[in-house]
CSV table of C-alpha atoms in Angstrom, one decimal:
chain,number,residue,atom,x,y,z
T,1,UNK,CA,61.8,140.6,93.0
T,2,UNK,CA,58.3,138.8,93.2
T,3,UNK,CA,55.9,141.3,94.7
T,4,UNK,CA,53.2,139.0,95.1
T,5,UNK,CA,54.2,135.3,96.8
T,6,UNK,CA,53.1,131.9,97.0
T,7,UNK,CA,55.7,129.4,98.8
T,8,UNK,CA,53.7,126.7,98.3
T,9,UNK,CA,54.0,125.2,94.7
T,10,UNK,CA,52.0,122.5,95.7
T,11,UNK,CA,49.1,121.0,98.2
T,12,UNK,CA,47.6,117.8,98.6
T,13,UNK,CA,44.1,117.8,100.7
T,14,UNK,CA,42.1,114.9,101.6
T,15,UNK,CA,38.0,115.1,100.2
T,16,UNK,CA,36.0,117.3,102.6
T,17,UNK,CA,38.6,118.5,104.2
T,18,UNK,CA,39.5,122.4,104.3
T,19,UNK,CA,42.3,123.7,102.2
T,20,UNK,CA,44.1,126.4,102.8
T,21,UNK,CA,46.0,128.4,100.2
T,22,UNK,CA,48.2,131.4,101.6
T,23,UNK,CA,50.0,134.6,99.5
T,24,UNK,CA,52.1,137.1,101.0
T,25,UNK,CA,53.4,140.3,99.2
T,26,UNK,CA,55.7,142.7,99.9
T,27,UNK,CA,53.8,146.3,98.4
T,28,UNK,CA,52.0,148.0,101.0
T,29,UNK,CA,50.0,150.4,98.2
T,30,UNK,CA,48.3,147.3,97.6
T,31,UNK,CA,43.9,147.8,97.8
T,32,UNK,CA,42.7,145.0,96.2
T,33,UNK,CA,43.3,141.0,96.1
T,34,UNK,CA,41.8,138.4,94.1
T,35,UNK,CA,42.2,134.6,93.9
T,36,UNK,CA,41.6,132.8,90.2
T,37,UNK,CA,41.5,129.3,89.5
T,38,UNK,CA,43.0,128.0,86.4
T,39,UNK,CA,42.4,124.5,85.2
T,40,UNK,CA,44.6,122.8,82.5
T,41,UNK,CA,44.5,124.5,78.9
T,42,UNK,CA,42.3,127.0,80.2
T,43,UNK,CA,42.7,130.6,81.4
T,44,UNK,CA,42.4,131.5,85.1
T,45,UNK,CA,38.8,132.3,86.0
T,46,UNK,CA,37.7,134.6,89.1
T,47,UNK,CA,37.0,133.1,92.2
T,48,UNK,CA,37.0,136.0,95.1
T,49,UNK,CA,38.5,138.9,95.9
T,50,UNK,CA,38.4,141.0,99.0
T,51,UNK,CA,39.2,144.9,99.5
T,52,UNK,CA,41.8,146.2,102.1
T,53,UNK,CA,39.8,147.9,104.0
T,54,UNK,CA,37.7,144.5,104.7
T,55,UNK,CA,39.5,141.3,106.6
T,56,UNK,CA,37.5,138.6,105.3
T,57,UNK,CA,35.3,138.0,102.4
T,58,UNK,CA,32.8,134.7,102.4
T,59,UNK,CA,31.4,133.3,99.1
T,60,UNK,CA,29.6,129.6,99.5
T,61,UNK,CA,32.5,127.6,100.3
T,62,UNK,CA,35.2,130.1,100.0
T,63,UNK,CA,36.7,132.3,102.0
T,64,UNK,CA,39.4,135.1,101.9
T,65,UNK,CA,41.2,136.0,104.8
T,66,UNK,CA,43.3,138.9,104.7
T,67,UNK,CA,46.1,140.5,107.6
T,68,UNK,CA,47.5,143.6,106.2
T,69,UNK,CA,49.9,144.2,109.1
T,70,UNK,CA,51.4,141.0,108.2
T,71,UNK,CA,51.0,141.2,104.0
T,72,UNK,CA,49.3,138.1,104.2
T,73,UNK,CA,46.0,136.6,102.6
T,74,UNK,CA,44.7,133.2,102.6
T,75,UNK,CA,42.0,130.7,100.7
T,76,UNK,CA,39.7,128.8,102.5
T,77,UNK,CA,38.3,126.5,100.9
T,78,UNK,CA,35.6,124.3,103.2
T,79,UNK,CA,34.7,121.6,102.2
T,80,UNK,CA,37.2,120.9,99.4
T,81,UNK,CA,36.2,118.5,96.3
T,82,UNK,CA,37.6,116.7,93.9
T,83,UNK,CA,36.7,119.9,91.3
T,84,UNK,CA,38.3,121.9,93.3
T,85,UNK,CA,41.5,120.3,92.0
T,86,UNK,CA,43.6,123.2,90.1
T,87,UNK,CA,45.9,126.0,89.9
T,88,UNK,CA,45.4,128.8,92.4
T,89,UNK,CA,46.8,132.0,91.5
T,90,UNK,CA,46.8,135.3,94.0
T,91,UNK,CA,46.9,138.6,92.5
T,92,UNK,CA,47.5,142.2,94.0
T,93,UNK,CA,46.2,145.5,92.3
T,94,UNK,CA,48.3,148.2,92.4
T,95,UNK,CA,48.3,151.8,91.3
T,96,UNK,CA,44.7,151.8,92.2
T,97,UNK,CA,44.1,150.9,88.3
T,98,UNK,CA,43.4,148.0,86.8
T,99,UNK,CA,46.7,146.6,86.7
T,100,UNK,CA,47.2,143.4,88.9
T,101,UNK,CA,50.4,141.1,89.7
T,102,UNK,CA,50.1,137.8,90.0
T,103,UNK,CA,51.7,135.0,92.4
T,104,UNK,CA,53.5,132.2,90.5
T,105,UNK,CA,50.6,130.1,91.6
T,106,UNK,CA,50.0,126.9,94.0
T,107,UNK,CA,48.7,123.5,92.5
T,108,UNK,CA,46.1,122.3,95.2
T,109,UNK,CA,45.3,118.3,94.3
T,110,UNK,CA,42.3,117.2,96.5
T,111,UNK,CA,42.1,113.3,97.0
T,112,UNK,CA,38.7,111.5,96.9
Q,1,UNK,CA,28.6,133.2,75.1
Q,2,UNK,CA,31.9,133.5,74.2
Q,3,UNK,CA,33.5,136.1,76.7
Q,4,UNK,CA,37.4,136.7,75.3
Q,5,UNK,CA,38.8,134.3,72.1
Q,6,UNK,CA,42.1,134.2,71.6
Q,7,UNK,CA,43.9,133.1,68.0
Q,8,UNK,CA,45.7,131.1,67.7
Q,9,UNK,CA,45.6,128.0,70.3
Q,10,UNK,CA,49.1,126.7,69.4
Q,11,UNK,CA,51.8,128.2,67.1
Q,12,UNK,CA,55.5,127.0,66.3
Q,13,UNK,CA,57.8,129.6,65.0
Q,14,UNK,CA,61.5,129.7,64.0
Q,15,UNK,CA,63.9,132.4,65.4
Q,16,UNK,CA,63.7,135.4,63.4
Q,17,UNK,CA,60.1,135.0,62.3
Q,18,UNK,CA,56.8,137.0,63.3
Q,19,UNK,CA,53.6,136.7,64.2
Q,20,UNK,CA,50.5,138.5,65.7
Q,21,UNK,CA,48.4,136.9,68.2
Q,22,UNK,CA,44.5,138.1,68.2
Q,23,UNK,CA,42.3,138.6,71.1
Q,24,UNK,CA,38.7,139.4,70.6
Q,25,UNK,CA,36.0,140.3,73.7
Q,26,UNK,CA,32.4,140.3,72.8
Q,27,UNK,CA,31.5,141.6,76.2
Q,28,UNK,CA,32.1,145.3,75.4
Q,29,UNK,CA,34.9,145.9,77.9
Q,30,UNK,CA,37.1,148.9,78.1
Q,31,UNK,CA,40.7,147.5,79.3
Q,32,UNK,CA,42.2,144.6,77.5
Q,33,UNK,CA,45.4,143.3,78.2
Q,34,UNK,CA,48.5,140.8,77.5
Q,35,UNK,CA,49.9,138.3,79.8
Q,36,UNK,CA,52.7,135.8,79.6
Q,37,UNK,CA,53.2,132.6,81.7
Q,38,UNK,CA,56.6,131.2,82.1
Q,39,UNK,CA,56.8,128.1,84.5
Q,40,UNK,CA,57.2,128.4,88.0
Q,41,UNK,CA,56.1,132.5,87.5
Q,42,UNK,CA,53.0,134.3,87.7
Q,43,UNK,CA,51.3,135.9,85.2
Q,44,UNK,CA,53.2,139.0,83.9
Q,45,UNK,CA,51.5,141.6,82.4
Q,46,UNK,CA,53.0,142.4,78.6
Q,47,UNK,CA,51.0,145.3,77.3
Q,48,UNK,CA,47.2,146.7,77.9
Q,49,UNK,CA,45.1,149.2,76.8
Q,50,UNK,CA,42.8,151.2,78.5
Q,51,UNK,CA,40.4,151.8,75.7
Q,52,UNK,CA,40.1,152.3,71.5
Q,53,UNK,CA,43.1,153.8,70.0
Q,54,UNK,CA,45.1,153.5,73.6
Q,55,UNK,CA,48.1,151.2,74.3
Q,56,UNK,CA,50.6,151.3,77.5
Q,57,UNK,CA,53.6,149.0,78.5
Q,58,UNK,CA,53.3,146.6,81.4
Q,59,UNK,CA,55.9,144.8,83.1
Q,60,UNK,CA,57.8,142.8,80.5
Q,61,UNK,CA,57.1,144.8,76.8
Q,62,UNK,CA,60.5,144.4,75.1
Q,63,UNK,CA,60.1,142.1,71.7
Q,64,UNK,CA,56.3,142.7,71.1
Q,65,UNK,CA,53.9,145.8,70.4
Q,66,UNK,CA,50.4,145.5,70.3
Q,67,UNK,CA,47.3,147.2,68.7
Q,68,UNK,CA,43.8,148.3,69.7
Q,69,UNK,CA,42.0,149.7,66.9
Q,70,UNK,CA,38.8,148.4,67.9
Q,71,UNK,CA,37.1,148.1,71.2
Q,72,UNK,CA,36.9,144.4,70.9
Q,73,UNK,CA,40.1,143.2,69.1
Q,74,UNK,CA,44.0,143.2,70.7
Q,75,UNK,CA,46.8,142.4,68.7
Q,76,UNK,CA,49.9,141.6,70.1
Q,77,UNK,CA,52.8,141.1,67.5
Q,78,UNK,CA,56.1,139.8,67.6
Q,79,UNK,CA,58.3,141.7,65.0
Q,80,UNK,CA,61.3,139.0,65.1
Q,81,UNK,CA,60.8,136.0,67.7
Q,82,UNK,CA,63.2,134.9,70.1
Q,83,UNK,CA,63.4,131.5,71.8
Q,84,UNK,CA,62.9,133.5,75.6
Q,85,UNK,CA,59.6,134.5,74.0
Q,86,UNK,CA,58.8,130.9,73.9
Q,87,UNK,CA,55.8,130.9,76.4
Q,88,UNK,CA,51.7,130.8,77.6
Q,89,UNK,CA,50.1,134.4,76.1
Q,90,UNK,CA,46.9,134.6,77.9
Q,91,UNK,CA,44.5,137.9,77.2
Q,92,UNK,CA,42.2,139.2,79.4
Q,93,UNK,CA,39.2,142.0,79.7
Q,94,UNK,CA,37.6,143.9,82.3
Q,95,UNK,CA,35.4,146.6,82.9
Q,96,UNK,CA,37.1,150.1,83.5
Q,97,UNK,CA,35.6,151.0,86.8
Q,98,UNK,CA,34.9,149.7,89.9
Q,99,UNK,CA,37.0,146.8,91.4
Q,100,UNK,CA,36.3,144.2,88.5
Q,101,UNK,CA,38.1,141.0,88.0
Q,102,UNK,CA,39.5,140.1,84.7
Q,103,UNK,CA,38.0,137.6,82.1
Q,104,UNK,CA,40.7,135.5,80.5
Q,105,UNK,CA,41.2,133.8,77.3
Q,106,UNK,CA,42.5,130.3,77.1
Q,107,UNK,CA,45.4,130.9,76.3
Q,108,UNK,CA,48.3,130.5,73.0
Q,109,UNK,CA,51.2,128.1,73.3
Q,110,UNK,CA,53.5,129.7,71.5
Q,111,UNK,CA,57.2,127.5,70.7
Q,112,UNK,CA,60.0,129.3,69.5
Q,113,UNK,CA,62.6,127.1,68.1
């Protein structure tokens, strides 16, 4: 039973457009959320996180959006590039540790 | 700056066999940890450990064990591989307070045949 969700296994966005990446999860102990980006034959590297007490989180072109009453967090991305072209993963902490479950991830291809 | 190595990049192992997979993190951090990605899945957490000398299960720890007896170095072994271990082990670090992200490795491809 995935605690942490991402229905989208994949999204195409056009160059300067805005891309929006979307988790759900199902744990309501939840605090904490992060998004990493993980290119090919690499490990996933940090990109933002937001707290549960907060409802959005801005950093350059990125934003996190986050709806507790509906589980739900988003990934702005404004405007998307061609570098931008990866693996998104969401992950949930839990247990108010360090421990953190991931989503299985959403491919996001922007097109120049 | 090298942040968290992982060794090996790519092993191939026959059914039955063992191996142990090193982690080191050069940036002094207290929790370490083991992940496995399987397609279509998220990261799974194997084993971590929240300091020198500590180890604790995570979500999937049947078939391995791990090691921490230094701060920067995490072993994970496999005593007798299985082909469902075949997989992506990624480690990761990370500070023990405060909402920190963790720094990954890039990864072992491990195949077991």
């Amino acid at each position: 039973d995935q605690q942490v969700k991402q229905n989208s296994p994949s999204l195409s966005v056009q160059e300067g457009r805005i891309s929006i990446l979307n988790c759900d999860y199902t744990n309501s102990m939840f605090d904490y959320f992060l998004w990493y980006k993980k290119y090919p034959a690499e490990g996933p590297t940090f990109l933002i996180s937001i707290s549960s007490i907060k409802d959005k989180n801005e950093d350059g072109r990125f934003t996190v959006f986050l709806n507790k009453s509906a589980k739900h967090l988003s990934l702005h991305i404004v405007p998307s590039q061609p570098g931008d072209s990866a693996v998104y993963f969401c992950a949930a902490r839990r247990d108010y540790g360090q421990n953190f479950v991931f989503g299985p991830g959403t491919r996001l291809s922007v097109l120049p | 700056n090298a942040g968290v190595t992982q060794t090996p990049k790519f092993r191939v192992l026959k059914t039955g066999q063992s191996m142990t997979l090193l982690c080191a993190q050069d940036m002094n951090h207290e929790y370490m940890y083991w992940y496995r990605q399987d397609p279509g899945m998220g990261l799974r957490l194997i084993h971590y450990s929240v300091g020198e000398g500590t180890t604790a299960k995570g979500e999937v720890p049947d078939g391995y064990n791990v090691s921490r007896l230094k701060k920067q170095n995490f072993l994970l072994g496999l005593e007798s591989a299985a082909p469902s271990q075949t997989s992506v082990y990624f480690c990761a670090s990370s500070y023990s307070t405060g909402l920190q992200p963790q720094h990954f490795g890039d990864g072992t491809r491990l195949s077991i045949l």
